[in-house]
Amino acid sequence: MNRIFVLPLIGLALLVGACAQDPNKVGESKLAVQEDSQGLVPRSSSLDEVAAAFAFDMSGSKVFIAPVQIDYTKRFSSVPRTRYREKDYELDDRDLQQMNALLVKTFAEKFLEPRNSVVAEEEEEADYTLSLSLEKFSVAAPLDPSPWTWRVYTEQSAYGVLVGTLYDREGNAVMRFRDRRDIGENFGAYGPGGRMERFTSVTFWSDMRVDMRRAFASLNRTLL
């Protein structure tokens, strides 16, 4: 009788052993499922999306930051557009230079410096290259309006989707982020129940600086 019961017990033990898994391997399996086609792992972040290579570490690196690419879209209508062309709502060459300088400075301060990393002047000398873009970008009004233009009050200076991808020397993506940005969202009260501010080029650049610092600081906290 004992032998009759021993065989089923052995079979049950083998079945349980086959179903049991090493916790480490379970974690590895989940990690593999989470990786995207570029091998980047999503990270929990206050930004809309952040993903990075496993064990991402770029301490002591040189990073070349490519000129920002801007994709414009129609959004605001607070100024009569009959007086302006769509081109008037885009950044000119001087503004683009200022935008690039702002992005380089804020990314270096908020993301590179905590990693003891620096900006590379030339791509050839860099360990990584950062590609940045502002998608669906729009400003509330022309940055250089005509003197006779009516004053413009708006709830935000600009809107855009900030997108960035960091590449290593072999051209492999090692970090990616994406976030919708309502630029210039801390205004004083104006009118009943409204939060408005007069739009000028001064407030635009001030709001851009504050918002980009917030974005890159959030990115830094995500990847610490």
Short mmCIF file of C-alpha atoms in Angstrom, two decimals:
data_model
loop_
_atom_site.label_atom_id
_atom_site.label_comp_id
_atom_site.label_asym_id
_atom_site.label_seq_id
_atom_site.Cartn_x
_atom_site.Cartn_y
_atom_site.Cartn_z
CA MET A 1 0.00 0.00 0.00
CA ASN A 2 2.84 2.41 0.80
CA ARG A 3 4.29 2.04 -2.70
CA ILE A 4 0.93 2.94 -4.22
CA PHE A 5 0.93 6.30 -2.42
CA VAL A 6 4.65 7.02 -2.93
CA LEU A 7 4.43 7.20 -6.73
CA PRO A 8 1.66 9.85 -6.84
CA LEU A 9 3.55 11.92 -4.26
CA ILE A 10 6.74 11.83 -6.33
CA GLY A 11 4.79 12.90 -9.41
CA LEU A 12 3.22 15.80 -7.49
CA ALA A 13 6.61 16.94 -6.23
CA LEU A 14 8.03 16.95 -9.76
CA LEU A 15 5.05 18.95 -11.02
CA VAL A 16 5.44 21.57 -8.28
CA GLY A 17 9.16 21.82 -8.96
CA ALA A 18 8.54 22.35 -12.66
CA CYS A 19 6.04 25.15 -11.98
CA ALA A 20 8.26 26.94 -9.44
CA GLN A 21 10.57 29.60 -10.91
CA ASP A 22 13.63 31.41 -9.71
CA PRO A 23 12.50 34.93 -8.68
CA ASN A 24 15.52 36.41 -10.44
CA LYS A 25 14.53 34.75 -13.69
CA VAL A 26 10.98 36.00 -13.31
CA GLY A 27 12.35 39.54 -13.06
CA GLU A 28 14.54 38.98 -16.09
CA SER A 29 11.55 37.70 -18.04
CA LYS A 30 9.48 40.77 -17.17
CA LEU A 31 12.41 43.03 -18.11
CA ALA A 32 12.71 41.36 -21.49
CA VAL A 33 9.00 41.89 -22.13
CA GLN A 34 9.26 45.59 -21.22
CA GLU A 35 12.20 46.31 -23.52
CA ASP A 36 11.23 48.00 -26.79
CA SER A 37 12.63 47.32 -30.24
CA GLN A 38 15.72 49.40 -29.43
CA GLY A 39 16.36 47.51 -26.18
CA LEU A 40 15.35 50.45 -23.98
CA VAL A 41 13.51 49.87 -20.71
CA PRO A 42 10.63 52.23 -19.74
CA ARG A 43 11.21 54.18 -16.52
CA SER A 44 8.63 55.59 -14.13
CA SER A 45 8.68 59.37 -14.56
CA SER A 46 6.68 62.56 -14.22
CA LEU A 47 7.37 63.05 -17.94
CA ASP A 48 5.07 61.36 -20.44
CA GLU A 49 7.69 58.83 -21.51
CA VAL A 50 11.25 57.96 -20.51
CA ALA A 51 13.15 54.85 -21.54
CA ALA A 52 16.83 53.99 -21.18
CA ALA A 53 19.24 51.13 -21.65
CA PHE A 54 19.53 48.71 -18.75
CA ALA A 55 22.11 49.94 -16.19
CA PHE A 56 22.27 53.29 -18.02
CA ASP A 57 25.26 55.31 -16.84
CA MET A 58 26.94 58.17 -18.69
CA SER A 59 29.04 59.58 -15.85
CA GLY A 60 32.06 61.60 -16.94
CA SER A 61 30.94 61.73 -20.57
CA LYS A 62 31.05 64.31 -23.33
CA VAL A 63 27.71 64.97 -25.03
CA PHE A 64 27.16 66.79 -28.30
CA ILE A 65 23.73 68.46 -28.46
CA ALA A 66 22.51 68.74 -32.05
CA PRO A 67 20.54 71.83 -33.17
CA VAL A 68 16.89 71.51 -32.17
CA GLN A 69 14.36 70.55 -34.84
CA ILE A 70 11.02 72.38 -34.64
CA ASP A 71 7.77 71.17 -36.15
CA TYR A 72 5.17 73.97 -36.04
CA THR A 73 1.43 73.66 -35.73
CA LYS A 74 -1.52 76.07 -35.61
CA ARG A 75 -2.90 76.51 -32.11
CA PHE A 76 -3.46 80.09 -30.99
CA SER A 77 -5.81 82.65 -32.48
CA SER A 78 -5.63 85.55 -30.00
CA VAL A 79 -4.11 87.87 -32.61
CA PRO A 80 -6.01 88.57 -35.85
CA ARG A 81 -4.14 86.39 -38.33
CA THR A 82 -5.14 88.61 -41.22
CA ARG A 83 -2.28 90.87 -40.16
CA TYR A 84 0.29 88.07 -40.08
CA ARG A 85 1.53 85.17 -42.11
CA GLU A 86 2.07 81.74 -40.59
CA LYS A 87 5.79 82.47 -40.92
CA ASP A 88 5.40 85.27 -38.38
CA TYR A 89 4.61 82.64 -35.73
CA GLU A 90 7.88 80.79 -36.33
CA LEU A 91 11.31 81.44 -34.86
CA ASP A 92 13.76 83.25 -37.13
CA ASP A 93 17.46 82.41 -37.35
CA ARG A 94 18.34 84.64 -34.41
CA ASP A 95 15.60 83.09 -32.29
CA LEU A 96 16.74 79.58 -33.24
CA GLN A 97 20.25 80.41 -32.08
CA GLN A 98 18.84 81.64 -28.78
CA MET A 99 16.68 78.51 -28.45
CA ASN A 100 19.64 76.22 -29.07
CA ALA A 101 21.77 78.10 -26.56
CA LEU A 102 18.99 77.87 -23.97
CA LEU A 103 18.53 74.10 -24.47
CA VAL A 104 22.26 73.40 -24.29
CA LYS A 105 22.68 75.48 -21.14
CA THR A 106 19.69 74.03 -19.27
CA PHE A 107 20.41 70.42 -20.26
CA ALA A 108 24.00 70.83 -19.11
CA GLU A 109 22.99 72.36 -15.77
CA LYS A 110 20.12 70.04 -14.92
CA PHE A 111 21.21 66.71 -16.43
CA LEU A 112 24.91 66.65 -17.30
CA GLU A 113 26.44 68.39 -14.28
CA PRO A 114 24.92 65.93 -11.75
CA ARG A 115 26.71 63.19 -13.74
CA ASN A 116 30.02 65.05 -13.93
CA SER A 117 29.48 65.21 -17.71
CA VAL A 118 30.02 68.13 -20.09
CA VAL A 119 28.87 69.45 -23.45
CA ALA A 120 31.13 68.63 -26.41
CA GLU A 121 31.65 71.39 -28.96
CA GLU A 122 32.11 68.94 -31.85
CA GLU A 123 30.25 65.70 -32.47
CA GLU A 124 33.48 63.89 -33.36
CA GLU A 125 34.85 64.33 -29.84
CA ALA A 126 31.64 63.31 -28.07
CA ASP A 127 30.78 60.02 -26.36
CA TYR A 128 27.08 60.64 -26.99
CA THR A 129 24.91 62.78 -29.25
CA LEU A 130 21.59 64.20 -28.09
CA SER A 131 18.92 64.83 -30.72
CA LEU A 132 16.19 67.25 -29.57
CA SER A 133 12.96 68.37 -31.19
CA LEU A 134 9.90 70.43 -30.36
CA GLU A 135 6.91 68.86 -32.08
CA LYS A 136 3.52 70.53 -32.57
CA PHE A 137 5.19 73.74 -31.47
CA SER A 138 3.26 77.02 -31.45
CA VAL A 139 3.68 80.43 -29.86
CA ALA A 140 0.86 82.63 -28.61
CA ALA A 141 1.77 85.57 -30.86
CA PRO A 142 4.66 86.77 -33.03
CA LEU A 143 7.80 87.41 -30.99
CA ASP A 144 8.44 90.66 -32.85
CA PRO A 145 4.99 92.19 -33.41
CA SER A 146 4.40 95.46 -35.20
CA PRO A 147 4.16 98.56 -32.96
CA TRP A 148 0.48 99.03 -33.79
CA THR A 149 -0.51 95.50 -32.78
CA TRP A 150 -3.04 95.18 -29.99
CA ARG A 151 -1.75 93.84 -26.73
CA VAL A 152 -2.07 90.06 -26.49
CA TYR A 153 -2.99 88.31 -23.25
CA THR A 154 -2.73 84.56 -23.13
CA GLU A 155 -2.83 81.63 -20.71
CA GLN A 156 0.55 80.32 -21.90
CA SER A 157 3.50 81.54 -23.91
CA ALA A 158 3.80 78.45 -26.10
CA TYR A 159 2.96 74.79 -26.45
CA GLY A 160 5.09 71.92 -27.70
CA VAL A 161 6.05 68.29 -27.30
CA LEU A 162 9.65 67.99 -26.15
CA VAL A 163 11.32 64.90 -27.63
CA GLY A 164 14.89 63.73 -27.14
CA THR A 165 17.00 60.71 -28.04
CA LEU A 166 20.54 60.07 -26.82
CA TYR A 167 22.81 58.04 -29.13
CA ASP A 168 26.16 56.42 -28.41
CA ARG A 169 29.15 56.56 -30.79
CA GLU A 170 27.85 53.57 -32.74
CA GLY A 171 24.53 55.30 -33.36
CA ASN A 172 22.59 53.13 -30.92
CA ALA A 173 19.81 54.81 -28.92
CA VAL A 174 20.57 54.54 -25.19
CA MET A 175 17.96 56.94 -23.80
CA ARG A 176 14.71 58.47 -25.03
CA PHE A 177 12.17 60.87 -23.53
CA ARG A 178 8.99 62.61 -24.60
CA ASP A 179 6.71 65.09 -22.83
CA ARG A 180 3.94 67.56 -23.65
CA ARG A 181 4.83 71.03 -22.44
CA ASP A 182 2.43 73.89 -21.69
CA ILE A 183 5.10 76.58 -21.56
CA GLY A 184 4.52 79.48 -19.20
CA GLU A 185 1.79 78.19 -16.92
CA ASN A 186 2.37 80.34 -13.81
CA PHE A 187 0.57 83.58 -14.49
CA GLY A 188 -0.92 86.29 -12.35
CA ALA A 189 -4.69 86.61 -12.24
CA TYR A 190 -6.25 88.71 -14.97
CA GLY A 191 -10.00 89.06 -15.36
CA PRO A 192 -12.75 87.07 -13.64
CA GLY A 193 -11.65 83.49 -13.14
CA GLY A 194 -8.84 83.87 -15.65
CA ARG A 195 -5.09 83.41 -15.43
CA MET A 196 -3.65 85.58 -18.15
CA GLU A 197 -0.44 87.46 -18.86
CA ARG A 198 0.61 89.89 -21.52
CA PHE A 199 2.63 88.09 -24.18
CA THR A 200 6.03 89.57 -25.04
CA SER A 201 9.33 88.16 -26.25
CA VAL A 202 10.74 88.74 -22.76
CA THR A 203 8.08 86.62 -21.07
CA PHE A 204 8.36 83.99 -23.81
CA TRP A 205 12.08 83.41 -23.25
CA SER A 206 11.70 83.57 -19.48
CA ASP A 207 8.92 80.97 -19.60
CA MET A 208 10.94 78.75 -21.97
CA ARG A 209 13.92 78.84 -19.61
CA VAL A 210 11.82 77.94 -16.57
CA ASP A 211 9.96 75.16 -18.36
CA MET A 212 13.04 73.54 -19.91
CA ARG A 213 14.76 73.57 -16.53
CA ARG A 214 11.76 71.76 -15.07
CA ALA A 215 11.73 69.20 -17.88
CA PHE A 216 15.43 68.34 -17.65
CA ALA A 217 15.33 68.30 -13.85
CA SER A 218 12.50 65.76 -14.04
CA LEU A 219 14.50 63.70 -16.53
CA ASN A 220 17.47 63.80 -14.16
CA ARG A 221 15.39 62.53 -11.23
CA THR A 222 13.99 59.73 -13.39
CA LEU A 223 17.43 58.37 -14.27
CA LEU A 224 19.30 58.86 -10.97
#
